[in-house]
Coordinates of C-alpha atoms in Angstrom, one line a residue:
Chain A
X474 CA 66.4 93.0 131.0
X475 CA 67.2 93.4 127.3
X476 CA 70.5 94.2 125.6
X477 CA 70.0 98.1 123.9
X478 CA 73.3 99.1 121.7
X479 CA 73.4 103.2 121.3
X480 CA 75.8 105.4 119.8
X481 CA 76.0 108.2 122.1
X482 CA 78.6 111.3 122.1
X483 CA 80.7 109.1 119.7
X484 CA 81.0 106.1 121.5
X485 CA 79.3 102.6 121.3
X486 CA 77.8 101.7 124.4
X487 CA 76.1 98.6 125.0
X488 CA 73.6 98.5 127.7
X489 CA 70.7 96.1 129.8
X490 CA 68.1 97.8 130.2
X491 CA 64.0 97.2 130.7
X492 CA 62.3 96.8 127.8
X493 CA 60.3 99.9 129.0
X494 CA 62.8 102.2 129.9
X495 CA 62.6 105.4 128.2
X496 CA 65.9 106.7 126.5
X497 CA 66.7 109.6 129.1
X498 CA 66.5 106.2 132.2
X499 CA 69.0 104.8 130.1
X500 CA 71.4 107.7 129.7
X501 CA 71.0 108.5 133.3
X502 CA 71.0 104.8 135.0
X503 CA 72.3 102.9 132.5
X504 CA 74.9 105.0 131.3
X505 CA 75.8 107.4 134.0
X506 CA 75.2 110.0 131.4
X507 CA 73.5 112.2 134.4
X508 CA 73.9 115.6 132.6
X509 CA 70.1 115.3 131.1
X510 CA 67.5 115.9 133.3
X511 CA 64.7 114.5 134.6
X512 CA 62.5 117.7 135.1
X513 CA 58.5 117.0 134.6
X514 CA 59.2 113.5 132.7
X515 CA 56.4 114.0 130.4
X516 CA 57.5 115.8 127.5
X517 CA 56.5 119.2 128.8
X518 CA 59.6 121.0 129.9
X519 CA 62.6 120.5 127.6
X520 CA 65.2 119.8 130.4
X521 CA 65.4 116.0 129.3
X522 CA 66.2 117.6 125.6
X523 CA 69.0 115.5 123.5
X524 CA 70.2 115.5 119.7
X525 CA 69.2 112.3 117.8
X526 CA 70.1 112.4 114.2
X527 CA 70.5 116.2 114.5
X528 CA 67.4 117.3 116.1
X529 CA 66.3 118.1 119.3
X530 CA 64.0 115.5 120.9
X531 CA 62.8 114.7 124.1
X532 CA 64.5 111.8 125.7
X533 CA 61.7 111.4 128.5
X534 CA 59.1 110.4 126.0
X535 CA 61.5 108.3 123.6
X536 CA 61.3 104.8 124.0
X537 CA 65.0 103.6 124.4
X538 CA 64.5 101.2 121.1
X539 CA 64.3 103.9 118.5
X540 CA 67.4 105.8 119.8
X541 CA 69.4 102.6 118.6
X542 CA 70.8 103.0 115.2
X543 CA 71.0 106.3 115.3
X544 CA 73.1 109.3 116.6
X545 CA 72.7 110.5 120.0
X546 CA 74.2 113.2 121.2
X547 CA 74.0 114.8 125.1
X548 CA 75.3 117.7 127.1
X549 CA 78.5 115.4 127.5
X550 CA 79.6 115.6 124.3
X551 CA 79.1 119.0 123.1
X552 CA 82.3 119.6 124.7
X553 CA 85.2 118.8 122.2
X554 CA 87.4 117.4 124.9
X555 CA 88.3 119.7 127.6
X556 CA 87.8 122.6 125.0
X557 CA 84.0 124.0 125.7
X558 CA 81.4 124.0 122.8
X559 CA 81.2 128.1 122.1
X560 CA 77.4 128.0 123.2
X561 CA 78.6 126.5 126.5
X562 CA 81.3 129.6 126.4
X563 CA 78.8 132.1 126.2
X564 CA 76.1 130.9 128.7
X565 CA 79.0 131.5 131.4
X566 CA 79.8 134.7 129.8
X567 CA 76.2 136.0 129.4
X568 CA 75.3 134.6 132.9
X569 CA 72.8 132.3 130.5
X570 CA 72.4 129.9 133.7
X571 CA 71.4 130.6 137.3
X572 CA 70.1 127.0 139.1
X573 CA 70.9 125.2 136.3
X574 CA 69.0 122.7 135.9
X575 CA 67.4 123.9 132.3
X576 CA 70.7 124.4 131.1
X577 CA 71.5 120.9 129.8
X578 CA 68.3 120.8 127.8
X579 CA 68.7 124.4 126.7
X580 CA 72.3 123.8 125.5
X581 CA 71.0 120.7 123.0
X582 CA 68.7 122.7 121.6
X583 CA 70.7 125.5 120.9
X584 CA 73.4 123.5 119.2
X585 CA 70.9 121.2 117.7
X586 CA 69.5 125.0 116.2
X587 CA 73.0 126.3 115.4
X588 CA 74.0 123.3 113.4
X589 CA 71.3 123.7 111.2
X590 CA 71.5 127.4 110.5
X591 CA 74.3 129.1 111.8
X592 CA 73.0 132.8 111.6
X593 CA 69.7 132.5 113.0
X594 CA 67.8 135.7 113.9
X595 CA 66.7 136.6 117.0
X596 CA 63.1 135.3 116.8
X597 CA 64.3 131.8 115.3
X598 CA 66.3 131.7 118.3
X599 CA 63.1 132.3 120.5
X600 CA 61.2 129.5 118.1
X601 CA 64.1 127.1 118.5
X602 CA 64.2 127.3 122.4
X603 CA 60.2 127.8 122.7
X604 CA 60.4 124.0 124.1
X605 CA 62.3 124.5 126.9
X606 CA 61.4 126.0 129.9
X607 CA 63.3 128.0 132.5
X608 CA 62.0 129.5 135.8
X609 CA 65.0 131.7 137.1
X610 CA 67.2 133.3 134.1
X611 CA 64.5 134.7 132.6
X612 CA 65.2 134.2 128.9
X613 CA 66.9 137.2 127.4
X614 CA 70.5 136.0 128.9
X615 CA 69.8 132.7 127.1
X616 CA 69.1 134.3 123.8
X617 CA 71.9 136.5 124.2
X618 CA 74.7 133.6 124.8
X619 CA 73.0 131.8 121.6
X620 CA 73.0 134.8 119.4
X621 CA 76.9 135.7 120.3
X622 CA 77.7 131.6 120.2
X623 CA 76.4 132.1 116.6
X624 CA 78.4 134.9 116.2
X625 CA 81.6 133.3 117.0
X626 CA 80.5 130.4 114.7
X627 CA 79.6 131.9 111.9
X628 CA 81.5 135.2 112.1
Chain B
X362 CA 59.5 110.7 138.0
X363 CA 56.8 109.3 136.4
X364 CA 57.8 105.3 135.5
X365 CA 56.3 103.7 132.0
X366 CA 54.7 100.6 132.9
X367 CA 56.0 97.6 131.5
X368 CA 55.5 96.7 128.1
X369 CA 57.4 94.6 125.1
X370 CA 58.4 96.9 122.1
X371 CA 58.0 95.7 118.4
X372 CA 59.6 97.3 116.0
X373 CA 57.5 95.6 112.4
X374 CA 58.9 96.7 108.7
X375 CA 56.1 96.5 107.1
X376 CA 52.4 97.6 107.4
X377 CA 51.0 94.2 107.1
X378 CA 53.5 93.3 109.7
X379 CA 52.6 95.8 112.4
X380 CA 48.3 95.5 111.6
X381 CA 48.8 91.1 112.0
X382 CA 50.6 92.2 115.6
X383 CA 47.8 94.5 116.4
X384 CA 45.4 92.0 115.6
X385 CA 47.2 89.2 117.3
X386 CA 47.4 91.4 120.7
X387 CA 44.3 92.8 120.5
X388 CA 43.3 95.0 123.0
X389 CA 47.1 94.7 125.2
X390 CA 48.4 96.4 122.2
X391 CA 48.8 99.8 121.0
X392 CA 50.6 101.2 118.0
X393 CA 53.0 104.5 118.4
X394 CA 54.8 106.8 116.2
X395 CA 56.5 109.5 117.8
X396 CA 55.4 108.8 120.9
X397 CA 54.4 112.6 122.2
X398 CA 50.5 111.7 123.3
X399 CA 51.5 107.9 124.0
X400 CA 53.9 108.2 126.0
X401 CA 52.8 110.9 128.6
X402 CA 49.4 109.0 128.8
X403 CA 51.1 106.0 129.8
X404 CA 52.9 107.6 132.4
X405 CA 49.7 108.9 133.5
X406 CA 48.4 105.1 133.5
X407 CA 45.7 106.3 130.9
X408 CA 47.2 103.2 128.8
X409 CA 48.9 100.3 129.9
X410 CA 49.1 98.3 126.7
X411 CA 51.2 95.2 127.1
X412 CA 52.1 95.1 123.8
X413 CA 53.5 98.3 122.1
X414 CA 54.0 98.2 118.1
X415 CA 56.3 100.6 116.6
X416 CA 55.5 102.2 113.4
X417 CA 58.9 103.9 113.0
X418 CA 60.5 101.0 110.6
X419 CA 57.9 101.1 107.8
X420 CA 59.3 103.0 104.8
X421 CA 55.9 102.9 103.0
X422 CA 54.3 105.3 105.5
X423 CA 56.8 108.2 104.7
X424 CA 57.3 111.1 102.1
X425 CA 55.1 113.8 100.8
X426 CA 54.5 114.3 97.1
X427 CA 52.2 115.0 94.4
X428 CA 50.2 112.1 92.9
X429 CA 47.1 110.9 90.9
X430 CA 44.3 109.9 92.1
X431 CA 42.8 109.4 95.8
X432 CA 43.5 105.6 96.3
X433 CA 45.5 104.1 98.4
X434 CA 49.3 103.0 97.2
X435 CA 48.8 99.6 98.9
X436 CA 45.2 99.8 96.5
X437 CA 43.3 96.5 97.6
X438 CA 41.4 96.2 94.0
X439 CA 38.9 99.0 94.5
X440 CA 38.8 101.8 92.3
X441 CA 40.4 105.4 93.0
X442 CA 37.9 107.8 95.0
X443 CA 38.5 110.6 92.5
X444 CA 40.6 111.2 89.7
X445 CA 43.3 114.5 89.8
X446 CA 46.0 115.7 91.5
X447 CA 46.5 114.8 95.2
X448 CA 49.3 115.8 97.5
X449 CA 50.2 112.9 99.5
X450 CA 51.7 113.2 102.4
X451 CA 52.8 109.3 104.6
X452 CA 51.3 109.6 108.3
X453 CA 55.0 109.1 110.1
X454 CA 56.0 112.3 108.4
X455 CA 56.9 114.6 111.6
X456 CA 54.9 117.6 112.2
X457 CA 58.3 119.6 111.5
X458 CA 59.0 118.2 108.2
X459 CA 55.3 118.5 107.2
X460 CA 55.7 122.3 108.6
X461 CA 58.1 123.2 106.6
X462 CA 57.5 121.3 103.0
X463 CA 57.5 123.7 100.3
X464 CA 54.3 121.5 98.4
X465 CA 52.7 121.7 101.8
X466 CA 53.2 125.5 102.4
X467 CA 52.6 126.5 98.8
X468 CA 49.1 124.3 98.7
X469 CA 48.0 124.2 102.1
X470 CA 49.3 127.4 104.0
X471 CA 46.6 126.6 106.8
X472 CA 47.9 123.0 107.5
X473 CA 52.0 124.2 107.3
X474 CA 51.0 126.9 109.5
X475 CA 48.6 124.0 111.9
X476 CA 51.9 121.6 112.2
X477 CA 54.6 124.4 112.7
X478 CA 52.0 125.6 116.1
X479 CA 51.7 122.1 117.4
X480 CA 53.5 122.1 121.0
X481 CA 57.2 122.7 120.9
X482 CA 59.9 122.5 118.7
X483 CA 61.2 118.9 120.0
X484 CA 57.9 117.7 119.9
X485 CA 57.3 119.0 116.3
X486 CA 60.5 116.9 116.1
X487 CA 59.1 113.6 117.3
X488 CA 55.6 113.9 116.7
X489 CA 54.0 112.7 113.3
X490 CA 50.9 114.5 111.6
X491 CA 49.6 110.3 111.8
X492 CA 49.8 110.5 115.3
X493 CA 48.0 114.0 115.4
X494 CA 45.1 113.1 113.4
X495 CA 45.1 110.4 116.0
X496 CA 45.3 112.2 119.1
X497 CA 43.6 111.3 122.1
X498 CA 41.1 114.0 123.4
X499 CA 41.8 115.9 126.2
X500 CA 40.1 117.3 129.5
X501 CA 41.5 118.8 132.9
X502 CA 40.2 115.4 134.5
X503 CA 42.0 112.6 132.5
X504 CA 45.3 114.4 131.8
X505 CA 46.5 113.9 135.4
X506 CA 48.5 111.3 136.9
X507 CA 46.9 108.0 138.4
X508 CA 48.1 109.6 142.0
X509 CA 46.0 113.1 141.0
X510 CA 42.9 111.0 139.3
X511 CA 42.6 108.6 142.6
X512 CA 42.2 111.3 145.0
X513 CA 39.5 113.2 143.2
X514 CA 37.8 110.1 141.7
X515 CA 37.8 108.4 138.5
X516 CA 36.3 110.1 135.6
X517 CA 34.5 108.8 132.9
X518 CA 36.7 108.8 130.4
X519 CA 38.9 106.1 132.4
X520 CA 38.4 103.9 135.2
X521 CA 35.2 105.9 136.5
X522 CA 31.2 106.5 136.5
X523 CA 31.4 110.5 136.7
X524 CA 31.9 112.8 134.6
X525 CA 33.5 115.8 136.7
X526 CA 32.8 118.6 133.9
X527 CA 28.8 118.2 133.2
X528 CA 28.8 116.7 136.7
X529 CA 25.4 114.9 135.5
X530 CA 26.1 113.7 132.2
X531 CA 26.7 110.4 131.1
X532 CA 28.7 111.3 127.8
X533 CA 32.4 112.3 128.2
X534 CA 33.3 115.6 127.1
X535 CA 37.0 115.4 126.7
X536 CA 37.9 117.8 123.9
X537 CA 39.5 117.6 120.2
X538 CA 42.7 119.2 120.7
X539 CA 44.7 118.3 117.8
X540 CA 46.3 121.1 115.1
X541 CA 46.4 119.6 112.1
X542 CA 42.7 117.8 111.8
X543 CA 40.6 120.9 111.1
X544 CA 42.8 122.2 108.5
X545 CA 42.6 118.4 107.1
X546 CA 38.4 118.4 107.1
X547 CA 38.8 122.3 105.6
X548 CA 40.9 120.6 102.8
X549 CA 38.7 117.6 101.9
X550 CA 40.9 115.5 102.5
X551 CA 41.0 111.6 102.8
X552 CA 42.6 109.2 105.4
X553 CA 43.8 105.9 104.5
X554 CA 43.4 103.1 107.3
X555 CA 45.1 99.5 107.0
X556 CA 43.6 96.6 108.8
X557 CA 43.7 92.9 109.0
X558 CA 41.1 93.0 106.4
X559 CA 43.0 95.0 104.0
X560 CA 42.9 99.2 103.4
X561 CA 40.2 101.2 103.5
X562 CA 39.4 105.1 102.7
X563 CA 37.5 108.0 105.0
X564 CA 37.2 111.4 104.3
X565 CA 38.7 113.5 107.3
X566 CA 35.8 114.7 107.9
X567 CA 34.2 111.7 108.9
X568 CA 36.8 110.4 110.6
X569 CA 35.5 111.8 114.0
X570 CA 32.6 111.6 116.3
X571 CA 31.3 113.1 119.1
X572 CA 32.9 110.8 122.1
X573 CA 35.4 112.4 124.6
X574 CA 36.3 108.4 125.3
X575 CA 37.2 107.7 121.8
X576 CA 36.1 110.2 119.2
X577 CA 37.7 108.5 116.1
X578 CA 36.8 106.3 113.5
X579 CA 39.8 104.2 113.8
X580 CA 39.7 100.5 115.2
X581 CA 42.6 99.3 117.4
X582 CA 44.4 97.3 114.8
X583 CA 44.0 99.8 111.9
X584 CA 46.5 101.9 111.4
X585 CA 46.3 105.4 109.7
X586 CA 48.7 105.1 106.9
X587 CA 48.7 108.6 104.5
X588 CA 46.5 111.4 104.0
X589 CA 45.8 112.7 100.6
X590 CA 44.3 116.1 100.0
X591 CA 42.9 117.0 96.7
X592 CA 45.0 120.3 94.9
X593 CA 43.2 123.0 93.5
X594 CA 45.7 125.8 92.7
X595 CA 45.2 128.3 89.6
X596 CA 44.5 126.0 86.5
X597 CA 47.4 125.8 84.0
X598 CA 46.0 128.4 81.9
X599 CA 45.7 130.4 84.7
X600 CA 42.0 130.8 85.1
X601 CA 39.5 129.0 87.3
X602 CA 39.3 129.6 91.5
X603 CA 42.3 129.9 93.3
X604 CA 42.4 127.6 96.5
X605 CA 43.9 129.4 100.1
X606 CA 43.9 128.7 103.1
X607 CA 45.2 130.0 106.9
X608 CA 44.8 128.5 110.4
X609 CA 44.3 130.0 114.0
X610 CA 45.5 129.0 117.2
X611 CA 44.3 130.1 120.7
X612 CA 46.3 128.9 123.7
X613 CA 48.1 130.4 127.1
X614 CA 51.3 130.2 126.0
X615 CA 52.5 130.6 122.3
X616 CA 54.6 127.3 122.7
X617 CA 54.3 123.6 124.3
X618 CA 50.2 124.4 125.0
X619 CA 47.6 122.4 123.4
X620 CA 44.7 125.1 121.9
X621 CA 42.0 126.4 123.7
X622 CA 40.4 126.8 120.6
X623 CA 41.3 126.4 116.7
X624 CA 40.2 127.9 113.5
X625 CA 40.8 126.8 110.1
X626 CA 39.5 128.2 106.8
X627 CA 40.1 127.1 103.0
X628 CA 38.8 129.3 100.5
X629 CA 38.5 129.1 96.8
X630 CA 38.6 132.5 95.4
X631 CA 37.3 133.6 91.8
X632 CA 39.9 135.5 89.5
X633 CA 37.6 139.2 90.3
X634 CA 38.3 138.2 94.1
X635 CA 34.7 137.0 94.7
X636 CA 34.0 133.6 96.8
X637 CA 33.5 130.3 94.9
X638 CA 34.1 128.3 98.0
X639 CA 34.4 128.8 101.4
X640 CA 34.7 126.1 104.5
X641 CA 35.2 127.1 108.4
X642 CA 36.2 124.6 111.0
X643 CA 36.3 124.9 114.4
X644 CA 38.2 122.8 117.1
X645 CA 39.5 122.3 120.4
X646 CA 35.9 122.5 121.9
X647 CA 34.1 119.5 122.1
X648 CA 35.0 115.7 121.4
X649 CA 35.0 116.5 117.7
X650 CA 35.8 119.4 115.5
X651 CA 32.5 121.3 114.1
X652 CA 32.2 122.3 110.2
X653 CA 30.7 125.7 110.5
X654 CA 26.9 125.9 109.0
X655 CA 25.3 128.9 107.2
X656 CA 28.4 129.7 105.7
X657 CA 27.8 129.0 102.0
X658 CA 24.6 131.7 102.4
X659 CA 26.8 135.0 103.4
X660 CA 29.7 134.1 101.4
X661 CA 29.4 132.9 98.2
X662 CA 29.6 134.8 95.1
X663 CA 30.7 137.6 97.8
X664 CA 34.2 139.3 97.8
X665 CA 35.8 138.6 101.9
X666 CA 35.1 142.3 103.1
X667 CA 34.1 143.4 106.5
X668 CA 31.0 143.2 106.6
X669 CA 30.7 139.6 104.7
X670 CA 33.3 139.2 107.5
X671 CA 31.8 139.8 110.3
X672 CA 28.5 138.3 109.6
X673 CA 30.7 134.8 108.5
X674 CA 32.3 135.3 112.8
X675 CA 28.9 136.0 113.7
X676 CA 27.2 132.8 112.6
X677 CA 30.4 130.9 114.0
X678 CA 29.8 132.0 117.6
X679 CA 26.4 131.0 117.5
X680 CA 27.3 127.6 117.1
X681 CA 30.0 127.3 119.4
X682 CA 29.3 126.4 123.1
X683 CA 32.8 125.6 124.8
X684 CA 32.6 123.4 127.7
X685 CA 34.5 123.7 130.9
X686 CA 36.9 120.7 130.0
X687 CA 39.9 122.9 130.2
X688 CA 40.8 125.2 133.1
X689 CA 40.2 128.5 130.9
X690 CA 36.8 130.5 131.7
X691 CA 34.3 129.3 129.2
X692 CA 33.0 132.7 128.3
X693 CA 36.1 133.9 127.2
X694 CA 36.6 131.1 124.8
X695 CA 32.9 131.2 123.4
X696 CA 34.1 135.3 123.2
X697 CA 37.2 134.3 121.6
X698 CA 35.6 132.5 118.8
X699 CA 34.3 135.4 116.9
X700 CA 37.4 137.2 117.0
X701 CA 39.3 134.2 115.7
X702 CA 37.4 133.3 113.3
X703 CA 37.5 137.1 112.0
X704 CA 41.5 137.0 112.0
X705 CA 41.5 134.1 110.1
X706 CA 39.0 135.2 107.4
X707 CA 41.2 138.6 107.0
X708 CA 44.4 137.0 106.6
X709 CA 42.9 134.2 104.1
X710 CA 41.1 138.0 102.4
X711 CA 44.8 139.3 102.7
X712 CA 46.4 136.7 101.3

């Protein structure tokens, strides 16, 4: 075990971890942080998806030591407080999300895309979200909720 | 879940630092970057390095910019390759930054175009155009888990005696699959490695050969450090060729897929649109990306019409011969080639 300090939603969290643990097995076991997912856990999926220093990454494939020192940011803390992130809003009012279990991953990437350019069109909405697969919502609901999240953003 | 085996992480600052830890390890240690081929390999237990050396820390291998001459910043005495105007571009610059540089896009359209198709978007995140140039190869039999590659038997490529594709051979035939190399050999460009025994330079397009096990250059403690292209735009006074370039990518999906084929083309055009220069390079179907032959013949001194064209796709499907390393029929690849090659010449004509 080894000692890994993160800054994660905000908050300094120290944690022991192996030295081989991958950032997502630290969010999830180490942390409790269990709203990431562990879909195909080899970088193809995008369900494991979390922001680190403002960009979407894959937290499967990221070797816990180069999270530290930088910003990480999971599905935990899009939410400011009990008050939902507007992308959140609108994948329950577009019926973005069916199982669920892309929606974590799809929700980073969104706000990750969002934060960097508020007004994006449809088809940089596609590009940003091409990384992240889901297998029941189809995708239209998805780039609905992003496009009116955007709109509520950036009005 | 697929579990990383164990391993102790080093994080160096400097080059020097992280080549005197490769070379101290040897063979139990790897280098990584962003981690995207790494990573999934070792969870496949296609790697299982004791030793892994982070790259991430070392300022010197990052930026893009113009500069002078082809040698190497870290220059161990020698003298410059070449004299002129290079754009340089570190190899831990990530695929999306190198995507969407304006000196990239405006020089090299091809290789902006190459790194903004690699994978996804998070991977274009975390993966660096280093790590790209260094990609392993690829085949249907060694991408697989150790549980998948046990029940079928080892291939040749690791831990076995057969090679499941040619069934007979005894050379592996994993293929090339990385974006960015092609455009990199269209381009001319240069590759700087740093070893224990200082740095030395190889042109991209030597930088590969034609093993599926290991198809670069590269020895275990180098590390590929920046990549310098030589620019040839319109000359100040506005005469002399002017230098394009495009790129084309053939895969299942238009996102996350590696290619089933690739096809990059630089071309240096003459002010009355006729061809001064003209270089096609195809990938993704063997070990190591093929510099089109017979090119020079049909196309120079010729303006890129239809005809020139479709002679140029011609000869490039005569020299390609996919193998059936990936699980797509290899007719329709060879098939594909043509037509690739074709949509790349007209939007380089086009552009």
């Amino acid at each position: 075990m080894e000692v890994v300090r993160l800054r994660v939603n905000g908050d300094e969290r120290v944690c022991g971890v192996p030295a081989h643990y991958t950032l997502l097995e630290t969010l999830r076991y180490g942390l409790g942080l269990t709203g990431s997912k562990q879909g195909c856990d080899k970088g193809d999926c995008g369900a494991c998806t979390v922001i680190v220093d403002g960009r979407a990454i894959l937290s499967c494939i990221t070797p816990v030591w180069e999270a530290e020192g930088r910003e990480v940011r999971t599905v935990e803390g899009l939410a400011n407080g009990t008050e939902t992130h507007p992308v959140q809003d609108e994948f329950d009012l577009n019926g973005a999300a069916q199982c669920g279990f892309c929606t974590p991953g799809i929700l980073c990437s969104s706000v990750a895309l969002l934060d960097r350019n508020p007004s994006p069109t449809r088809e940089e909405i596609r590009t940003a979200l091409a990384g992240n697969l889901c297998r029941c919502t189809g995708y239209e609901k998805i780039y609905d909720a992003v496009e009116a999240a955007a709109a509520r953003l950036d009005p | 879940m697929l579990r990383l085996p164990p391993f102790r992480y080093h994080r160096p600052d400097t080059v020097d630092e992280a080549v005197a830890l490769l070379a101290r390890f040897g063979e139990d240690a790897m280098p990584i970057a962003g981690g995207t081929d790494l990573m999934p390999n070792m969870k496949h237990r296609l790697f299982t390095p004791a030793h892994v050396v982070s790259l991430n820390r070392i300022a010197a291998m990052r930026g893009i910019g113009t500069v002078n001459g082809a040698g190497p910043s870290t220059d161990n005495g020698r003298a410059p390759r070449a004299d002129g105007l290079f754009l340089r571009i570190g190899a831990l610059e990530t695929l999306s930054d190198v995507s969407s540089h304006p000196l990239v896009r405006r020089h090299c359209a091809g290789l902006a175009e190459a790194a903004g198709l690699v994978a996804g978007p998070q991977l274009r995140n975390m993966g660096t155009i280093g790590g790209n140039v260094c990609l392993d190869t690829r085949c249907t039999y060694y991408n697989q888990t150790e549980f998948w590659r046990d029940a079928l038997g080892y291939c040749l490529k690791k831990d076995g005696t057969v090679c499941h594709v040619t069934r007979v051979g005894k050379k592996c035939v994993a293929a090339h699959s990385a974006d960015t190399p092609p455009n990199l050999i269209a381009l001319d460009a240069t590759l700087t490695l740093a070893g224990p025994d200082g740095t030395r330079e190889i042109p991209a397009a030597d930088f590969f050969v034609t093993d599926g096990i290991w198809n670069t250059r590269r020895k275990g403690d180098e590390i590929l450090t920046e990549i310098r292209i030589p620019l040839m735009g319109p000359h100040s006074n506005g005469h002399g060729p002017h230098r394009r370039s495009a790129y084309r990518k053939l895969r299942q999906r238009n996102s996350i897929d590696f290619p089933l084929l690739s096809v990059a083309v630089v071309g240096d055009f003459e002010q009355d649109g006729t061809v001064a220069g003209l270089t096609g390079v195809v990938s993704a179907l063997g070990a190591r990306p093929r510099v089109l032959a017979g090119w020079d013949e049909i196309a120079l001194g010729e303006r890129l019409g239809p005809r020139v064209i479709e002679a140029l796709a011609e000869r490039a499907r005569a020299q390609c011969r996919p193998l059936d390393n990936v699980i797509v029929d290899t007719k329709w690849r060879r098939a594909m080639v043509p037509v690739q090659v074709r949509r790349a010449l007209e939007e380089l004509a086009g552009g």
